[in-house]
Amino acid sequence: MATAATQTESTDGTLEQRAKAIAQRARDLIESHTLATDPGFPEQLAERLERVCEQLRARLLDDRSLANAPIEAATLCDALVELTDLQQDLRETVIAQRFDVLSRIHGGLTRLRGVGSVAELLQETPEELCHCCDFDRAVLSRVNGSSWQPEAICIAAGQDAAVTEATEEFLTGAEIPLSPMLLETELARRAAPALVSDPQTSQRTFSPLMEASATTAYVAAPVLQGRRVIGFLHADAFGSGRELTTLDRDNLWTFAEGFGLIFERMVLVERLDAQRSRVRDAFRHAEANLDQLCDAEVKLARQEREATSVTQSAAGMLAPTQSRINLLLTAREREVLNLMISGARNSTIADELVIAEGTVKSHVKNICRKLRASNRAEAVSKYLQIVMRAKL
């Protein structure tokens, strides 16, 4: 597209006429903010202003004929003063517009900082980039091992429908290798942005993508997490056709640096939230287990108190009898006698008490003697009679 930046300075007309023409162009630029659509024009116009100013100075200093032409000399002086003022105004306009872009980038990053999740951040970033830096198309990609994959795409409305469809179709699910000669490989290695002004013929670009997107120039910048490159941002001005400059490259780099910090922070916040949820669930689970354990202990304590009460009652009822038996029989003999009451044979008693069967026979003999019984059945009977008398 032909722009004001491609126009050549005319050599026709007098110096005064050329000064007026160049002054008018400068005034038009300052009033129309052409920088947004033709970033190269202000620089070229500033060079022309400087050339005409030098010619005016040289004419005023060297042309002695002006001594006899005061009106012409005054006209040249007025033109020089006007051009000098326009140079200053042009510089201020360019600086103001550059600061305006930086301000928009800051505002865009602030909006991205307020999104609710990493997934939403990734989807919103390309559109915010186009809005902040006057791009028509933008792609956010992530580095996955030895390749890079498009993650989110923004294509402004009003673009060529066929090219838009081809671009979206190619980028959806694409996995582009980071081959040694590829520009993105160098971006990942150097962690620096780049401006590509000849993508269709350059051997450093990925030709299938260039063919699908039909881009004539683009800028690219790596996305860093710490010192590690985790993705890329690509952008161009395909729809407007404006010339991309190093200023576009630097603006993209500024945006990419800010986005990388926001992404890193949001990933950490989501991880902390996930860990907080896991810890909270673990505490809830532990609390539920403690409640169950406490309930079980309370129930067990109640049962133990009830059992103790029953045992104490029984002990109080049988205490006199138990005392007489304790005085009469040894502890081992009482154990043998309790097993005899259950009907256990000598061999069973021996196994239960882990003693020899002969030892059991000796204990049975002593029990019978102490209870004045002639056999084991009578010994058991006398013991039970003693117990029953105690209950009565």
XYZ file of C-alpha atoms in Angstrom:
392
model
C 0.000 0.000 0.000
C 1.404 3.382 -0.963
C 1.792 5.660 2.010
C 3.092 9.128 2.730
C 6.296 7.484 3.858
C 7.054 6.370 0.308
C 6.736 9.787 -1.244
C 9.935 11.404 -2.516
C 10.813 14.956 -1.740
C 10.141 17.191 -4.706
C 12.973 19.321 -6.007
C 10.644 21.539 -8.067
C 9.843 25.077 -7.010
C 11.760 27.572 -4.968
C 13.211 26.949 -1.554
C 10.369 28.962 -0.040
C 7.790 26.802 -1.829
C 9.467 23.592 -0.701
C 9.613 24.935 2.860
C 5.898 25.677 2.797
C 5.118 22.225 1.379
C 7.147 20.397 3.964
C 5.697 22.584 6.732
C 2.178 21.717 5.608
C 2.990 18.002 5.665
C 4.332 18.344 9.186
C 1.228 20.198 10.333
C -1.007 17.548 8.730
C 0.917 14.784 10.473
C 0.721 16.442 13.878
C -3.008 17.076 13.507
C -3.926 13.648 12.064
C -1.664 11.426 14.232
C -0.521 9.482 11.169
C 1.948 7.569 13.323
C -0.741 5.056 14.206
C -1.118 3.957 10.571
C 2.311 4.787 9.106
C 5.031 4.620 11.774
C 7.836 5.212 9.279
C 6.527 8.489 7.903
C 7.317 10.778 10.898
C 10.967 9.728 10.832
C 11.269 10.423 7.107
C 9.416 13.705 7.474
C 11.752 14.756 10.296
C 14.727 14.123 7.983
C 13.150 16.293 5.264
C 12.467 19.053 7.781
C 16.085 18.973 8.836
C 17.313 19.128 5.204
C 15.123 22.104 4.362
C 16.168 23.885 7.564
C 19.842 23.395 6.646
C 19.155 24.760 3.169
C 17.379 27.784 4.646
C 20.250 28.463 7.039
C 22.788 28.126 4.251
C 20.780 30.479 2.037
C 20.449 33.091 4.779
C 24.148 32.885 5.667
C 25.700 32.558 2.217
C 23.410 34.395 -0.207
C 24.671 37.993 -0.191
C 21.937 39.066 -2.549
C 19.513 38.856 0.333
C 21.124 41.998 1.739
C 19.314 43.909 -0.980
C 16.092 41.842 -0.644
C 14.853 42.317 2.922
C 11.360 41.012 2.222
C 12.695 37.753 0.803
C 15.142 37.451 3.686
C 12.324 37.999 6.180
C 10.228 35.362 4.419
C 13.077 32.852 4.631
C 13.600 33.671 8.327
C 9.895 33.153 9.038
C 10.009 29.817 7.199
C 13.089 28.719 9.180
C 11.454 29.656 12.489
C 8.252 27.846 11.520
C 10.098 24.689 10.443
C 12.195 24.723 13.619
C 9.000 24.953 15.712
C 7.439 22.145 13.668
C 10.496 19.955 14.315
C 9.935 20.356 18.053
C 6.192 19.768 17.714
C 6.825 16.660 15.625
C 9.198 15.229 18.221
C 6.675 15.885 20.987
C 3.878 14.312 18.949
C 5.886 11.159 18.237
C 6.927 10.851 21.869
C 3.361 11.455 23.058
C 2.007 8.781 20.729
C 4.620 6.302 21.876
C 3.745 7.003 25.485
C 0.099 6.588 24.564
C 0.826 3.062 23.326
C 2.713 2.293 26.534
C -0.221 3.616 28.520
C -2.599 1.361 26.595
C -0.302 -1.601 27.194
C -0.323 -0.845 30.914
C -4.119 -0.640 30.876
C -4.405 -3.909 28.958
C -2.102 -5.736 31.365
C -4.099 -4.341 34.282
C -7.275 -5.804 32.774
C -5.579 -9.169 32.244
C -4.396 -9.144 35.847
C -8.037 -9.057 36.928
C -9.231 -12.200 35.082
C -10.319 -15.159 37.159
C -8.231 -18.076 35.888
C -5.232 -19.111 33.809
C -7.511 -20.506 31.100
C -9.353 -17.190 30.832
C -6.048 -15.305 30.817
C -4.774 -17.314 27.842
C -7.956 -16.706 25.838
C -8.095 -12.961 26.548
C -4.432 -12.158 25.874
C -4.324 -12.077 22.015
C -7.366 -9.795 21.821
C -5.925 -7.460 24.453
C -2.628 -7.366 22.550
C -4.369 -6.333 19.317
C -6.284 -3.625 21.156
C -3.239 -2.207 22.936
C -0.733 -2.203 20.093
C -2.915 -1.700 17.000
C -2.386 -5.180 15.566
C -4.952 -6.972 13.410
C -3.950 -10.536 14.248
C -2.245 -12.047 17.273
C -1.399 -15.571 18.395
C -0.367 -16.825 21.832
C 1.583 -20.094 21.708
C 3.153 -22.360 24.308
C 6.450 -24.205 24.074
C 6.013 -27.950 24.503
C 9.351 -29.731 24.481
C 10.888 -29.325 21.029
C 7.833 -27.717 19.428
C 5.477 -24.781 19.875
C 1.701 -24.981 19.739
C -0.833 -22.155 19.220
C -2.967 -21.747 22.334
C -5.224 -18.753 21.549
C -5.876 -16.654 18.416
C -7.370 -13.226 17.791
C -8.226 -12.021 14.274
C -9.898 -8.619 14.009
C -13.190 -8.300 12.190
C -13.185 -7.254 8.546
C -10.186 -9.336 7.475
C -10.048 -11.357 4.272
C -12.488 -14.203 4.940
C -10.556 -16.840 2.985
C -7.252 -15.952 4.638
C -8.899 -15.851 8.069
C -10.391 -19.309 7.561
C -7.093 -20.739 6.297
C -5.169 -19.193 9.187
C -7.558 -20.474 11.864
C -7.688 -23.921 10.284
C -3.902 -24.174 10.183
C -3.327 -22.892 13.724
C -6.011 -25.047 15.360
C -4.198 -28.052 16.787
C -0.934 -27.229 14.989
C 2.366 -28.415 16.442
C 5.315 -26.587 14.869
C 8.819 -28.035 15.460
C 11.556 -25.827 16.879
C 14.036 -26.698 14.158
C 17.567 -25.207 14.350
C 17.035 -22.611 11.585
C 13.584 -21.469 12.707
C 13.191 -17.926 14.031
C 11.270 -19.140 17.080
C 14.175 -21.386 18.010
C 16.432 -18.337 18.089
C 13.842 -16.411 20.109
C 13.791 -19.217 22.668
C 17.586 -19.308 22.793
C 18.176 -15.545 22.970
C 14.984 -14.614 24.858
C 14.626 -11.502 22.674
C 11.943 -10.183 20.250
C 12.206 -9.980 16.468
C 10.743 -8.127 13.463
C 10.332 -10.168 10.271
C 9.824 -7.963 7.208
C 10.137 -10.716 4.547
C 8.293 -13.755 5.951
C 7.275 -15.207 2.587
C 10.869 -15.523 1.340
C 12.799 -15.874 4.602
C 14.273 -19.305 5.325
C 13.884 -18.684 9.051
C 10.063 -18.711 8.997
C 7.734 -21.723 8.968
C 6.615 -21.585 5.333
C 3.299 -23.534 5.697
C 2.125 -21.003 8.295
C 3.295 -18.077 6.181
C 1.377 -19.397 3.184
C -1.802 -19.975 5.180
C -1.710 -16.563 6.895
C -0.447 -14.609 3.824
C 1.371 -12.263 6.195
C 3.705 -9.678 4.705
C 5.454 -8.833 7.986
C 5.120 -9.774 11.621
C 6.679 -9.292 15.033
C 7.337 -12.021 17.592
C 8.447 -12.123 21.214
C 9.090 -14.914 23.718
C 7.055 -15.280 26.902
C 9.266 -15.868 29.922
C 8.578 -17.540 33.245
C 11.611 -16.605 35.261
C 14.449 -17.217 32.803
C 12.695 -19.996 30.921
C 10.863 -19.417 27.625
C 7.400 -20.984 27.959
C 5.701 -19.542 24.882
C 5.548 -16.925 22.119
C 3.438 -13.982 21.050
C 3.106 -13.281 17.305
C 1.301 -10.316 15.765
C 0.911 -8.503 12.444
C -1.099 -5.735 10.751
C -2.474 -7.807 7.870
C -5.808 -5.999 7.602
C -4.596 -2.406 7.728
C -1.455 -3.173 5.714
C 0.546 -0.643 7.709
C 4.303 -1.021 7.824
C 5.595 -2.730 10.970
C 8.641 -1.126 12.572
C 11.004 -1.754 15.429
C 8.574 0.251 17.566
C 5.953 -2.484 17.049
C 8.558 -5.069 17.998
C 9.443 -3.179 21.178
C 5.776 -2.680 22.087
C 5.147 -6.397 21.697
C 8.184 -7.163 23.862
C 6.896 -4.831 26.579
C 3.505 -6.547 26.491
C 5.067 -10.036 26.499
C 7.206 -9.240 29.546
C 4.171 -7.985 31.472
C 2.067 -10.952 30.404
C 4.785 -13.389 31.533
C 4.745 -11.906 35.046
C 0.942 -12.035 35.215
C 0.886 -15.636 33.963
C 3.520 -16.749 36.473
C 1.662 -15.095 39.361
C -1.699 -16.563 38.336
C -0.267 -20.078 37.992
C 1.202 -19.804 41.503
C -2.100 -18.511 42.900
C -4.032 -21.411 41.352
C -1.521 -23.911 42.710
C -1.767 -22.371 46.180
C -5.563 -22.493 45.990
C -5.431 -26.156 44.993
C -3.040 -26.963 47.839
C -5.219 -24.997 50.262
C -8.243 -27.037 49.184
C -6.353 -30.308 49.615
C -5.146 -29.282 53.077
C -8.651 -28.171 54.033
C -10.082 -31.515 52.878
C -7.392 -33.375 54.811
C -8.237 -31.443 57.982
C -11.953 -32.098 57.522
C -11.251 -35.794 57.050
C -9.014 -35.857 60.131
C -11.665 -34.005 62.160
C -14.313 -36.526 61.119
C -12.016 -39.399 62.127
C -11.316 -37.764 65.499
C -15.032 -37.304 66.097
C -15.646 -40.963 65.356
C -12.747 -41.970 67.596
C -13.999 -39.793 70.445
C -17.511 -41.205 70.096
C -16.102 -44.725 70.153
C -13.997 -43.953 73.252
C -16.991 -42.448 75.053
C -19.077 -45.502 74.230
C -16.290 -47.822 75.334
C -15.844 -45.903 78.593
C -19.584 -46.147 79.276
C -19.529 -49.872 78.624
C -16.488 -50.273 80.875
C -18.250 -48.368 83.692
C -21.333 -50.537 83.323
C -19.225 -53.701 83.307
C -17.285 -52.494 86.355
C -20.527 -51.787 88.171
C -21.847 -55.282 87.422
C -18.525 -56.837 88.448
C -18.436 -54.865 91.676
C -21.974 -55.961 92.462
C -21.120 -59.576 91.822
C -17.911 -59.258 93.783
C -19.834 -57.769 96.687
C -22.316 -60.660 96.559
C -19.688 -63.379 96.401
C -17.024 -61.714 98.477
C -17.445 -63.876 101.592
C -17.529 -67.059 99.582
C -14.669 -65.940 97.374
C -12.592 -65.120 100.461
C -13.195 -68.601 101.918
C -12.251 -70.270 98.654
C -9.152 -68.073 98.384
C -8.051 -69.155 101.825
C -8.736 -72.769 101.072
C -7.329 -73.150 97.562
C -4.289 -71.790 95.757
C -4.631 -69.617 92.617
C -3.718 -72.487 90.327
C -6.144 -74.816 92.104
C -8.914 -72.290 91.644
C -8.127 -72.132 87.917
C -8.291 -75.912 87.707
C -11.557 -75.936 89.691
C -13.187 -73.379 87.372
C -12.302 -75.544 84.373
C -13.614 -78.640 86.210
C -16.971 -76.848 86.701
C -17.200 -76.347 82.930
C -16.798 -80.116 82.462
C -13.276 -80.011 81.045
C -11.238 -83.186 81.165
C -7.680 -83.350 82.544
C -6.121 -83.199 79.085
C -8.191 -80.131 78.185
C -7.282 -78.439 81.451
C -3.607 -79.199 80.796
C -3.799 -77.622 77.316
C -5.673 -74.590 78.602
C -3.252 -73.869 81.445
C -0.177 -75.095 79.498
C 0.857 -77.577 82.165
C 1.435 -81.330 82.191
C -1.539 -83.634 82.579
C 0.137 -85.196 85.599
C 0.258 -81.777 87.227
C -3.490 -81.408 86.593
C -4.150 -84.729 88.318
C -2.130 -83.581 91.314
C -4.154 -80.333 91.519
C -7.459 -82.255 91.256
C -6.330 -84.553 94.106
C -5.480 -81.566 96.329
C -8.816 -79.873 95.540
C -10.726 -83.004 96.499
C -8.768 -83.318 99.711
C -9.274 -79.681 100.721
C -13.010 -79.784 99.940
C -13.298 -83.235 101.614
C -14.640 -84.779 98.437
C -14.042 -88.313 97.281
C -14.020 -87.457 93.563
C -14.094 -84.502 91.146
C -17.864 -84.522 90.794
C -18.316 -84.227 94.535
C -15.676 -81.479 94.678
C -17.582 -79.465 92.080
C -20.847 -80.054 93.908
C -19.488 -78.884 97.250
C -18.032 -75.748 95.652
C -21.376 -74.863 94.112
C -23.150 -75.439 97.430
C -20.798 -73.014 99.116
C -21.579 -70.405 96.449
C -25.337 -70.877 96.682
C -25.321 -70.591 100.465
C -23.458 -67.317 100.119
C -26.172 -65.938 97.818
C -28.899 -66.909 100.270
